[in-house]
Coordinates of C-alpha atoms in Angstrom, one line a residue:
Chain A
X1 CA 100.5 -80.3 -24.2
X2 CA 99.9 -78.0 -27.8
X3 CA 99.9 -74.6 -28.5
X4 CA 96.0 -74.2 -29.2
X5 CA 93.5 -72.0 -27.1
X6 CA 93.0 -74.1 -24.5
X7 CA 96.5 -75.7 -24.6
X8 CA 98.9 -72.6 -24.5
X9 CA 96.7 -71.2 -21.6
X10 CA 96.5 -74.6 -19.8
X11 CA 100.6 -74.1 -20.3
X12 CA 100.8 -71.0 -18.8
X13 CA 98.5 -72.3 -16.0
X14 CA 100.9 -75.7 -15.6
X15 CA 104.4 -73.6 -15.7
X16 CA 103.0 -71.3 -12.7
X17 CA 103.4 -74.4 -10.6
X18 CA 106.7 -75.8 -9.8
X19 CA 107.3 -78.3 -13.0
X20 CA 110.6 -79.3 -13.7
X21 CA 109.7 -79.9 -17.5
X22 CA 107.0 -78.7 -19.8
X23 CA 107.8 -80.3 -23.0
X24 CA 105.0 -79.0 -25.7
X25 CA 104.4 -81.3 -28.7
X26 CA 102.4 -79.9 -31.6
X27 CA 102.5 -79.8 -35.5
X28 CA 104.0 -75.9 -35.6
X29 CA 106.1 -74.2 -33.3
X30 CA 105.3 -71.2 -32.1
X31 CA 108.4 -69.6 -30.2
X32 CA 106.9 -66.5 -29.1
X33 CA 104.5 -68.9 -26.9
X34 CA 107.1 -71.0 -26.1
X35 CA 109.4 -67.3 -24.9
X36 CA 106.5 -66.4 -23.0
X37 CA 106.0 -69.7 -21.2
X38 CA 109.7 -69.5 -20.7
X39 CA 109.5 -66.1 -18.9
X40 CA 106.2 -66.8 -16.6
X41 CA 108.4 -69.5 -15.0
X42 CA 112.4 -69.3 -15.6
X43 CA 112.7 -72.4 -13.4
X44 CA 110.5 -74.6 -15.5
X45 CA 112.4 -76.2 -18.3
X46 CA 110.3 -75.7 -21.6
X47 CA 110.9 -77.3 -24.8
X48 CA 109.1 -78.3 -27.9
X49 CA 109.0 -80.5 -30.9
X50 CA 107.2 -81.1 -33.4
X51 CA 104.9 -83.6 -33.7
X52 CA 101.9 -84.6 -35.8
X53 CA 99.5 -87.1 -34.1
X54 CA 98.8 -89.0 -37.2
X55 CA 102.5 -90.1 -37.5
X56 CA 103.0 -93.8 -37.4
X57 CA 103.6 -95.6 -33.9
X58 CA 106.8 -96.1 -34.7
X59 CA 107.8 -92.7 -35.3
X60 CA 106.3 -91.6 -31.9
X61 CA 107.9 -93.7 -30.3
X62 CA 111.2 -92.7 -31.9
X63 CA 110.3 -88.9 -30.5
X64 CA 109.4 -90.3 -27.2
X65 CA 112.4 -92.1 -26.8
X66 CA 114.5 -89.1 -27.5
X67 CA 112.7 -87.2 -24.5
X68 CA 112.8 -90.1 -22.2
X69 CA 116.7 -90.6 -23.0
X70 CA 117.2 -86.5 -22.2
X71 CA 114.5 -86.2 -19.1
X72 CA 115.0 -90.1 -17.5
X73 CA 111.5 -89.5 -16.5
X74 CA 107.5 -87.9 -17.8
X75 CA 105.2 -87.9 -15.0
X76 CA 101.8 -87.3 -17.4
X77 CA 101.1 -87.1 -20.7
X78 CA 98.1 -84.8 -21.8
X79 CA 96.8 -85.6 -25.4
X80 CA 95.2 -82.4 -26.4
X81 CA 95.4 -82.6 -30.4
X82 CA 91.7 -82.0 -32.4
X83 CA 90.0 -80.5 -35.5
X84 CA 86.6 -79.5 -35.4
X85 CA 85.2 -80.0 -39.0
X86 CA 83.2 -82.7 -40.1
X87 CA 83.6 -82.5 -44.0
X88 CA 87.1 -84.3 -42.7
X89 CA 86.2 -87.6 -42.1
X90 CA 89.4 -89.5 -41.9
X91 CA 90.7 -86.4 -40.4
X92 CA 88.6 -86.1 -37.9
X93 CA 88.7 -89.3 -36.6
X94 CA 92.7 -89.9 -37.6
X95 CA 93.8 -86.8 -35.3
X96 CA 90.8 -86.7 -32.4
X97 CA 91.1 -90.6 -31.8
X98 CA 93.6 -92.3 -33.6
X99 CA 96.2 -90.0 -32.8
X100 CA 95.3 -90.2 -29.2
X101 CA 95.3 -94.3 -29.4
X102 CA 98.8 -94.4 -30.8
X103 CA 100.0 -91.8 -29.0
X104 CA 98.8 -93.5 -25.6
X105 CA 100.2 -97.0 -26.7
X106 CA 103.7 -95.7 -27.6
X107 CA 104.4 -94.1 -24.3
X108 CA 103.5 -97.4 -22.7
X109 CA 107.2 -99.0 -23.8
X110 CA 108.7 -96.2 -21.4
X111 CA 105.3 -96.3 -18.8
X112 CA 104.7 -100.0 -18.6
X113 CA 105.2 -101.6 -15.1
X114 CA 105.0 -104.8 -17.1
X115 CA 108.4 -104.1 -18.6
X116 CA 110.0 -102.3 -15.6
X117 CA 108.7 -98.9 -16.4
X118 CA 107.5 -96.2 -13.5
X119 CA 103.8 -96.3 -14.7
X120 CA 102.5 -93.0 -15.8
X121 CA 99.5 -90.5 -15.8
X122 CA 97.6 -89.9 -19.2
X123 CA 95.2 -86.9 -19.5
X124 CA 93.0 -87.1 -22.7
X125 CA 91.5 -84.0 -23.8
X126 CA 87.6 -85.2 -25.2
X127 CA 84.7 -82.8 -25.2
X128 CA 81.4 -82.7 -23.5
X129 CA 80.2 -83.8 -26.9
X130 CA 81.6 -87.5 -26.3
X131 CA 78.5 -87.5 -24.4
X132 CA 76.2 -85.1 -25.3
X133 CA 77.1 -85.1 -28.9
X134 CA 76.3 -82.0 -30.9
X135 CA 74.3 -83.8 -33.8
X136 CA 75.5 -81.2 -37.0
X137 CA 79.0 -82.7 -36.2
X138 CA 78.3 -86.5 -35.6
X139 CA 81.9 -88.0 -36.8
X140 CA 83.4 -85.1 -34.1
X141 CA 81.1 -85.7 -31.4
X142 CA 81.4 -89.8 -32.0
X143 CA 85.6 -89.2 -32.0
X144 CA 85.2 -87.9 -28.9
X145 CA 82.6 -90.6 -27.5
X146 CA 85.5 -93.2 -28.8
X147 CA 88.5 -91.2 -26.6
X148 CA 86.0 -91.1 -23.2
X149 CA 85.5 -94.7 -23.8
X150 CA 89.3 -95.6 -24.9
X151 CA 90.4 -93.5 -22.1
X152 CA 88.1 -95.4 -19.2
X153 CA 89.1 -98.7 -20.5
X154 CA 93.0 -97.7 -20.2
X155 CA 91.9 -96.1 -16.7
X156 CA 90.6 -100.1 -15.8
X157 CA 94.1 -101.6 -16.6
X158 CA 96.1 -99.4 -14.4
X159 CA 96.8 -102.6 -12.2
X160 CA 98.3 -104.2 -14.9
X161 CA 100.2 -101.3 -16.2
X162 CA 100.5 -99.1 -13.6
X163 CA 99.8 -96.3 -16.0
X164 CA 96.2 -94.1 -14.7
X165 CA 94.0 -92.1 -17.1
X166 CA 91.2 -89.5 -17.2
X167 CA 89.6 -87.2 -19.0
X168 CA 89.1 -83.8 -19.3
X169 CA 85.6 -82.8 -21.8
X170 CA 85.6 -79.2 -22.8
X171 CA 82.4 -77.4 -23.4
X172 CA 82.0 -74.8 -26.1
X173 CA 84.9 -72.3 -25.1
X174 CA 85.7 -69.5 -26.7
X175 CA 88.6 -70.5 -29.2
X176 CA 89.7 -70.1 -32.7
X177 CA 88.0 -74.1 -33.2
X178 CA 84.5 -73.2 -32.7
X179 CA 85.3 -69.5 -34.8
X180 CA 83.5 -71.2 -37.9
X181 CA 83.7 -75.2 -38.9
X182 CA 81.8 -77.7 -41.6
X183 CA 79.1 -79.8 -40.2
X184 CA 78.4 -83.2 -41.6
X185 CA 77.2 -83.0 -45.0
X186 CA 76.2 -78.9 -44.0
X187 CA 72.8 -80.3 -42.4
X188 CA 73.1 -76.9 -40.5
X189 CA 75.5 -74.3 -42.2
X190 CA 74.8 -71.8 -38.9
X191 CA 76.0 -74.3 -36.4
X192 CA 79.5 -72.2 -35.6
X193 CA 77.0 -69.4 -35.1
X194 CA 74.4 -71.0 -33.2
X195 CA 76.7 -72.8 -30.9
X196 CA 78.0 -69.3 -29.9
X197 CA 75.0 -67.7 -29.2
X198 CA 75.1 -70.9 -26.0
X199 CA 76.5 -69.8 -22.6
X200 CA 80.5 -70.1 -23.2
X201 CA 83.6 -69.9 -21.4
X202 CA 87.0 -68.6 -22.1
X203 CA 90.0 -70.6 -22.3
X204 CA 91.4 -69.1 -18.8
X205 CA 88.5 -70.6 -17.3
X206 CA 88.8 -73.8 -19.2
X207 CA 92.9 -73.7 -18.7
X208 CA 92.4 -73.3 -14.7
X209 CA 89.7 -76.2 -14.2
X210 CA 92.2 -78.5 -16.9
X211 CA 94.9 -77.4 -13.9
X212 CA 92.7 -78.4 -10.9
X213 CA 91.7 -81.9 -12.7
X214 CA 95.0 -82.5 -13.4
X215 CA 96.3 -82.0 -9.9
X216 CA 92.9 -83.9 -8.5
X217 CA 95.0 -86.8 -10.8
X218 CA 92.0 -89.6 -10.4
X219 CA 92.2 -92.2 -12.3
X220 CA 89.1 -93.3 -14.3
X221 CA 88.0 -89.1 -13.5
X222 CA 85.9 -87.6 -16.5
X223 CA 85.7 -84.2 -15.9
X224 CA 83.3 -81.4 -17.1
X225 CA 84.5 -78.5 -17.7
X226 CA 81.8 -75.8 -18.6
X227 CA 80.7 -72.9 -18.0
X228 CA 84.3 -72.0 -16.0
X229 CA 83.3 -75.0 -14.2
X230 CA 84.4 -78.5 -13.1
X231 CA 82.2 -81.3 -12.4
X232 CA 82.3 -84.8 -12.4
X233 CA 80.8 -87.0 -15.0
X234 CA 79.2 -90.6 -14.8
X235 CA 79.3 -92.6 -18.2
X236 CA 76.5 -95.0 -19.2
X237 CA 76.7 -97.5 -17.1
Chain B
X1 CA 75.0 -106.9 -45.1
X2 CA 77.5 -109.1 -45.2
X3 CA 78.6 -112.9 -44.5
X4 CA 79.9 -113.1 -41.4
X5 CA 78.9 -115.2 -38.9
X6 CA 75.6 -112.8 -37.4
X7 CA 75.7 -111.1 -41.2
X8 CA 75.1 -114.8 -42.5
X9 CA 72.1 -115.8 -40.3
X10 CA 71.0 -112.4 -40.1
X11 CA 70.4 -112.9 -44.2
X12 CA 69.0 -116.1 -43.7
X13 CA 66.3 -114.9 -41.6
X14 CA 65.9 -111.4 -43.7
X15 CA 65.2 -113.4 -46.7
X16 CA 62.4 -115.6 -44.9
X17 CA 60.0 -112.2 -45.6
X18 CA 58.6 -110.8 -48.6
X19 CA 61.9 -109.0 -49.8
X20 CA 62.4 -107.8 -53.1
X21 CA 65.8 -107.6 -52.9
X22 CA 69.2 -108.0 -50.4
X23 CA 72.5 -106.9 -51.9
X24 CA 75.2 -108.4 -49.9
X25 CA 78.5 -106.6 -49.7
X26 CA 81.4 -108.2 -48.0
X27 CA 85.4 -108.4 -48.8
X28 CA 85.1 -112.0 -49.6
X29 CA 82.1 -113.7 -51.9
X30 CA 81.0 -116.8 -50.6
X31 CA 79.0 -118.4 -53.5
X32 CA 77.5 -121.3 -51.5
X33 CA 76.3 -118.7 -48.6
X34 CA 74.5 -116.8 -51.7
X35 CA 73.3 -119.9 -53.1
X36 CA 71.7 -121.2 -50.0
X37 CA 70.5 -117.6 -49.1
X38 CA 68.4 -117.9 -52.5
X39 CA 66.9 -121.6 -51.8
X40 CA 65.9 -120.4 -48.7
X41 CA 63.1 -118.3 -50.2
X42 CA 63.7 -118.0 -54.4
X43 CA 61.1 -114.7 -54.5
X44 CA 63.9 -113.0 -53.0
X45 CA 66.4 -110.8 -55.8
X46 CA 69.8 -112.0 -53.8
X47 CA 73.1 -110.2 -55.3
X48 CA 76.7 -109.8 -54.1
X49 CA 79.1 -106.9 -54.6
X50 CA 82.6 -107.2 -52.9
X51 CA 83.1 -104.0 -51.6
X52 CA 86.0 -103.4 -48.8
X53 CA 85.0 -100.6 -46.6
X54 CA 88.1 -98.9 -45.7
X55 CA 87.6 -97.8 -49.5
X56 CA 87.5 -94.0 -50.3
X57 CA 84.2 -92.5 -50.4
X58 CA 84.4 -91.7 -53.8
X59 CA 84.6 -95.6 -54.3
X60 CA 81.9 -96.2 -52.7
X61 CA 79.9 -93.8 -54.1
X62 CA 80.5 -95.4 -57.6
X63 CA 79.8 -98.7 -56.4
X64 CA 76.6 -97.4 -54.4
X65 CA 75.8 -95.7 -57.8
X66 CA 75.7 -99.1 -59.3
X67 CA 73.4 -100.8 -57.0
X68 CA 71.0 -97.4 -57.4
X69 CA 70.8 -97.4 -61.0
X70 CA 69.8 -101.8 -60.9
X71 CA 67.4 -101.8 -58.0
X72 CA 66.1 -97.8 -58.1
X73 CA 65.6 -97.9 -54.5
X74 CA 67.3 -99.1 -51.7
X75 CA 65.2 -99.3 -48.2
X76 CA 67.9 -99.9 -45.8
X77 CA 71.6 -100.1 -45.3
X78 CA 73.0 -102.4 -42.3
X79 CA 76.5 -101.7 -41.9
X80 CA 78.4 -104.3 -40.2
X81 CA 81.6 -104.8 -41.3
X82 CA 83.8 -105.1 -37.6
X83 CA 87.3 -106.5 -36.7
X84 CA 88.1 -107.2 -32.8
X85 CA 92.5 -107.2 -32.8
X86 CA 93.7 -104.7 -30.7
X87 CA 96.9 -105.1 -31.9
X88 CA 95.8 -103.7 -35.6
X89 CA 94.7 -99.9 -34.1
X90 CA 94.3 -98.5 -37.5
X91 CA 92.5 -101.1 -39.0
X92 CA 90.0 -101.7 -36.0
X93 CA 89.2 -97.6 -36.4
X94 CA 88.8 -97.9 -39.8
X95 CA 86.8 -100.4 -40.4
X96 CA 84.4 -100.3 -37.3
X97 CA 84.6 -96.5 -37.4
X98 CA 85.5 -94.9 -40.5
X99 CA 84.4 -97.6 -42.6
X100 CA 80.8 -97.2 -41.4
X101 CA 80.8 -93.1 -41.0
X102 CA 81.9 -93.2 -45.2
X103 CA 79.2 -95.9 -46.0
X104 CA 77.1 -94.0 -44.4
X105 CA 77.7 -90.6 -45.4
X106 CA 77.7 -92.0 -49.2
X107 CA 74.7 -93.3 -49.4
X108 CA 73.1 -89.9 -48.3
X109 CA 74.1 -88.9 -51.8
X110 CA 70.8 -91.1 -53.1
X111 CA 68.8 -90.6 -49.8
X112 CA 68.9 -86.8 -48.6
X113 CA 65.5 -85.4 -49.0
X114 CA 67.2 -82.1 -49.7
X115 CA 68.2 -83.4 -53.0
X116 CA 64.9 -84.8 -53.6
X117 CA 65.9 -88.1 -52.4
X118 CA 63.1 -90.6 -50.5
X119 CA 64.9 -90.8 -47.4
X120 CA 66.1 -94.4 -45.8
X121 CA 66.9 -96.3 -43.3
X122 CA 70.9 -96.6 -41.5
X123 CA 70.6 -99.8 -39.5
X124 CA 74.7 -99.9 -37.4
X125 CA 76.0 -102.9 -35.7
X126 CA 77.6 -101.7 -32.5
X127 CA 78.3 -103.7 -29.8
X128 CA 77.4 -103.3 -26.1
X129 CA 80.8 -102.8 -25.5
X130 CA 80.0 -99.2 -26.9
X131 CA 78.7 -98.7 -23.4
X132 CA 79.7 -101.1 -21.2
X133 CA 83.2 -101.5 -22.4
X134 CA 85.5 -104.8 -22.5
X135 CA 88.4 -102.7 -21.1
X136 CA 90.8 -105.2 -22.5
X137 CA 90.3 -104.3 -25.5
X138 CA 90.0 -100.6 -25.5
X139 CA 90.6 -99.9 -29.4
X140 CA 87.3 -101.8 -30.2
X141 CA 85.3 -100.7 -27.3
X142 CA 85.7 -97.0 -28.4
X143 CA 85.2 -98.0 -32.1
X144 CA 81.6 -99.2 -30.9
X145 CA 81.0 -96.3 -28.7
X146 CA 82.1 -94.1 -31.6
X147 CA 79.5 -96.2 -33.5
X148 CA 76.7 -95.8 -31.3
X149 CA 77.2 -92.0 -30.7
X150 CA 77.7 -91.6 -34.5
X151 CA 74.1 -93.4 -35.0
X152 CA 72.6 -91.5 -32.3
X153 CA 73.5 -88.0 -34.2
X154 CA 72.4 -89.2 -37.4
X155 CA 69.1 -90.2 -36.0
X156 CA 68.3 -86.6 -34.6
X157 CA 69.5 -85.4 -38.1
X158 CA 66.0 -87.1 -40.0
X159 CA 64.4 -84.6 -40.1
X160 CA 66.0 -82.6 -42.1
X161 CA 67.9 -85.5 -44.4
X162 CA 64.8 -88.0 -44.2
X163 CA 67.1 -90.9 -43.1
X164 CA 66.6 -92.6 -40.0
X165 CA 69.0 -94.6 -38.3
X166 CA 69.0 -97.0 -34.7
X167 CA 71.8 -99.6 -33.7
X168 CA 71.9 -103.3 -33.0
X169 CA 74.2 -104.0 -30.1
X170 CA 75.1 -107.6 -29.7
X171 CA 76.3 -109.0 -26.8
X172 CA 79.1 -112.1 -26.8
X173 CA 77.9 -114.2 -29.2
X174 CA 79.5 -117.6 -30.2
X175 CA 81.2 -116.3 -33.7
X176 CA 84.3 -116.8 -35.1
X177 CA 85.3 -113.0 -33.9
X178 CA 85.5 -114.2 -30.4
X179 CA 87.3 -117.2 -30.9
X180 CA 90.9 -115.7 -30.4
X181 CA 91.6 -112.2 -30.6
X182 CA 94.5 -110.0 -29.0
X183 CA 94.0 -107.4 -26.4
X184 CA 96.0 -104.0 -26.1
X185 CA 99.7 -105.0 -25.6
X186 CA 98.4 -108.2 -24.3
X187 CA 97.4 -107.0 -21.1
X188 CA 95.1 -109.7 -21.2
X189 CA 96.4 -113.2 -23.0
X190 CA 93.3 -114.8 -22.4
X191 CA 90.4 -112.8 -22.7
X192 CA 89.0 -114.6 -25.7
X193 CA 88.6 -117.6 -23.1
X194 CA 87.6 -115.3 -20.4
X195 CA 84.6 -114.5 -22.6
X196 CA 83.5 -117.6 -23.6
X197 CA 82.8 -118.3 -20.1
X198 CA 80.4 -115.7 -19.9
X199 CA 76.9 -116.6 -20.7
X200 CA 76.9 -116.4 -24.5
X201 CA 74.2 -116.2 -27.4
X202 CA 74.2 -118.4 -30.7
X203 CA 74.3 -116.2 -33.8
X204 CA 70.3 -117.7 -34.5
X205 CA 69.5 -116.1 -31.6
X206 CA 70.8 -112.7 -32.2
X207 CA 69.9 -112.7 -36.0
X208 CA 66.2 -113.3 -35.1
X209 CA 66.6 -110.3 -32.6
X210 CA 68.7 -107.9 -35.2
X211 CA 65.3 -108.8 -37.5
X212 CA 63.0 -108.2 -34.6
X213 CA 64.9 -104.7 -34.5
X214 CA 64.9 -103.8 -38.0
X215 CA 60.8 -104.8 -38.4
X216 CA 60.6 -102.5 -35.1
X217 CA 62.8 -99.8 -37.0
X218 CA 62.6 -96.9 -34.1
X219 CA 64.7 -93.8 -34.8
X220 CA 67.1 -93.6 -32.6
X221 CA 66.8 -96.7 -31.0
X222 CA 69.9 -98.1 -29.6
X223 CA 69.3 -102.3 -29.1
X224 CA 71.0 -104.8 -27.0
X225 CA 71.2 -108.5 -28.2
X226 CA 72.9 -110.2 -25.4
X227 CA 71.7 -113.7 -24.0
X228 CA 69.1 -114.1 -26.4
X229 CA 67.0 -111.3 -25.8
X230 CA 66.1 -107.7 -27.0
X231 CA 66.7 -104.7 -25.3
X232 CA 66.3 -101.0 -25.6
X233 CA 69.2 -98.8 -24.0
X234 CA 69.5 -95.3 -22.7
X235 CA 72.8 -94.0 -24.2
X236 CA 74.2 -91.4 -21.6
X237 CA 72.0 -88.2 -20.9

């Protein structure tokens, strides 16, 4: 989990029930979150490190094998990193989906029945614009197409891995991402604007449906969460 | 378009009607490919450019520039550079994804009608794995529905750039691509021979459908070439 809108409240949501661990990964720490996370549940162990998504596999795997070798075990692993700004190409598509690829592949040396491992739970944070794309920001909206698809297909080979996978798609929610960001060539400078004038949610809404889908743990699951709710969502075919 | 082995007939059938011109840009020339390409109907202006698509945009846009200032106007671009290794992550993003999100986003620079450009024509190759996804390969399949979401934005854009843009999705066709390739940490040794025992198509057959589909040249259409025949698709809601 990160320390973004939706992630420190889905934090302070998870550390409410009776974890063991919270480890928070994300690129700055914030230790006035991670005190308050701390404090909402003294029996939760919470920790953090940093970590930026676009660092090679290798590297991430280096960091996972340091919190495997102190915790023995992760139960899930919720990839929540994203930029919202489509003048970032590479960016955009290096932190929403690459990231999220690498990130998924390097816990699989500790995850991987294949090799011994306990199997695992992934939870990849998408958008409801992997499948309703918001056009002004097509290389987001495609990103997040790519992580609903990536994630079904790892969801397909939990017999072989014993490692299960769903997603969780955001609609707009009322967070510092969606304050004001670039669309794609500025085909529609007001789109931060006119996206907020659209029904919203806040992150506590968000945060407690990303809690019930996570404890609903159903592999292949891609979840809606809009308009404070949570619905299931069939893609293509 | 390039020289690969749908690229290659794709060209040989592109160059049966009354072109004026097809710039073919691939890593690789192939001087005998070109050569035949301008027996095949000499009316037809045939040039090659190498051009490597994980290039910056800036690149591109220089290289684009080029082509501009010889030809004056370009009708169409078909982007179809694609690699199918899921053990090279970042490549396979960058070149399916990336690769074809810059091309595309340079070329607006001579297009966008709100810089007095005459508008075009953005012709992607998915690959029905964009939605029906060859979970054994998760990497590629979400490159393709990145791909096809990407398109799908861009189409709904043309009205206010003046470029239109659809995608050709092939199915399994016999090409060298799907001769061997690796699935995500093996999870699948053999699903290059898996495939090839599915019903497959010849790359004549799907060139003369990617042609059918570019003389058709609906905005917004997203086409599947699988088994020899032509089909629309509804992507998602």
């Amino acid at each position: 989990a990160g320390l973004g809108g939706i992630g420190l409240d889905t934090s302070r949501e998870l550390v409410k029930r009776n974890l063991k661990n919270l480890v928070i990964l994300d690129r700055i720490d914030n230790p006035a979150a991670i005190a308050e996370l701390k404090t909402i549940n003294p029996k939760v162990n919470v920790s953090f490190y940093p970590y930026d998504v676009t660092a090679p596999l290798t590297e991430t795997k280096k960091l996972l094998k340091t919190i495997f070798d102190k915790l023995k075990t992760v139960d899930i692993l919720i990839n929540g990193a994203g930029i919202l700004d489509d003048h970032q190409i590479e960016r955009t598509i290096a932190v929403n989906f690459t990231g999220l690829v690498n990130t998924t592949t390097a816990i699989m040396d500790f995850w991987d029945k294949r090799n011994g491992g306990p199997g695992g739970v992934v939870c990849n944070i998408g958008s409801v614009t992997g499948f309703n794309a918001i056009y002004q920001v097509p290389v987001y909206s495609a990103s997040k197409a790519a992580v609903v698809s990536f994630t079904q297909s790892i969801a397909k080979l939990a017999n072989i891995t014993g490692v299960t996978a769903f997603t969780v798609n955001p609609g707009i929610t009322k967070t510092t991402l969606v304050h004001k960001f670039n669309s794609w060539l500025d085909v529609e400078p007001r789109v931060a604007e006119l996206l907020n004038e659209h029904p919203t949610q806040t992150t506590l809404q968000c945060a407690q449906n990303f809690v019930k889908a996570i404890e609903l743990n159903q592999n292949g699951g891609i979840w809606k969460l809009d308009l404070g709710k949570l619905d299931p969502v069939q893609w293509t075919k």
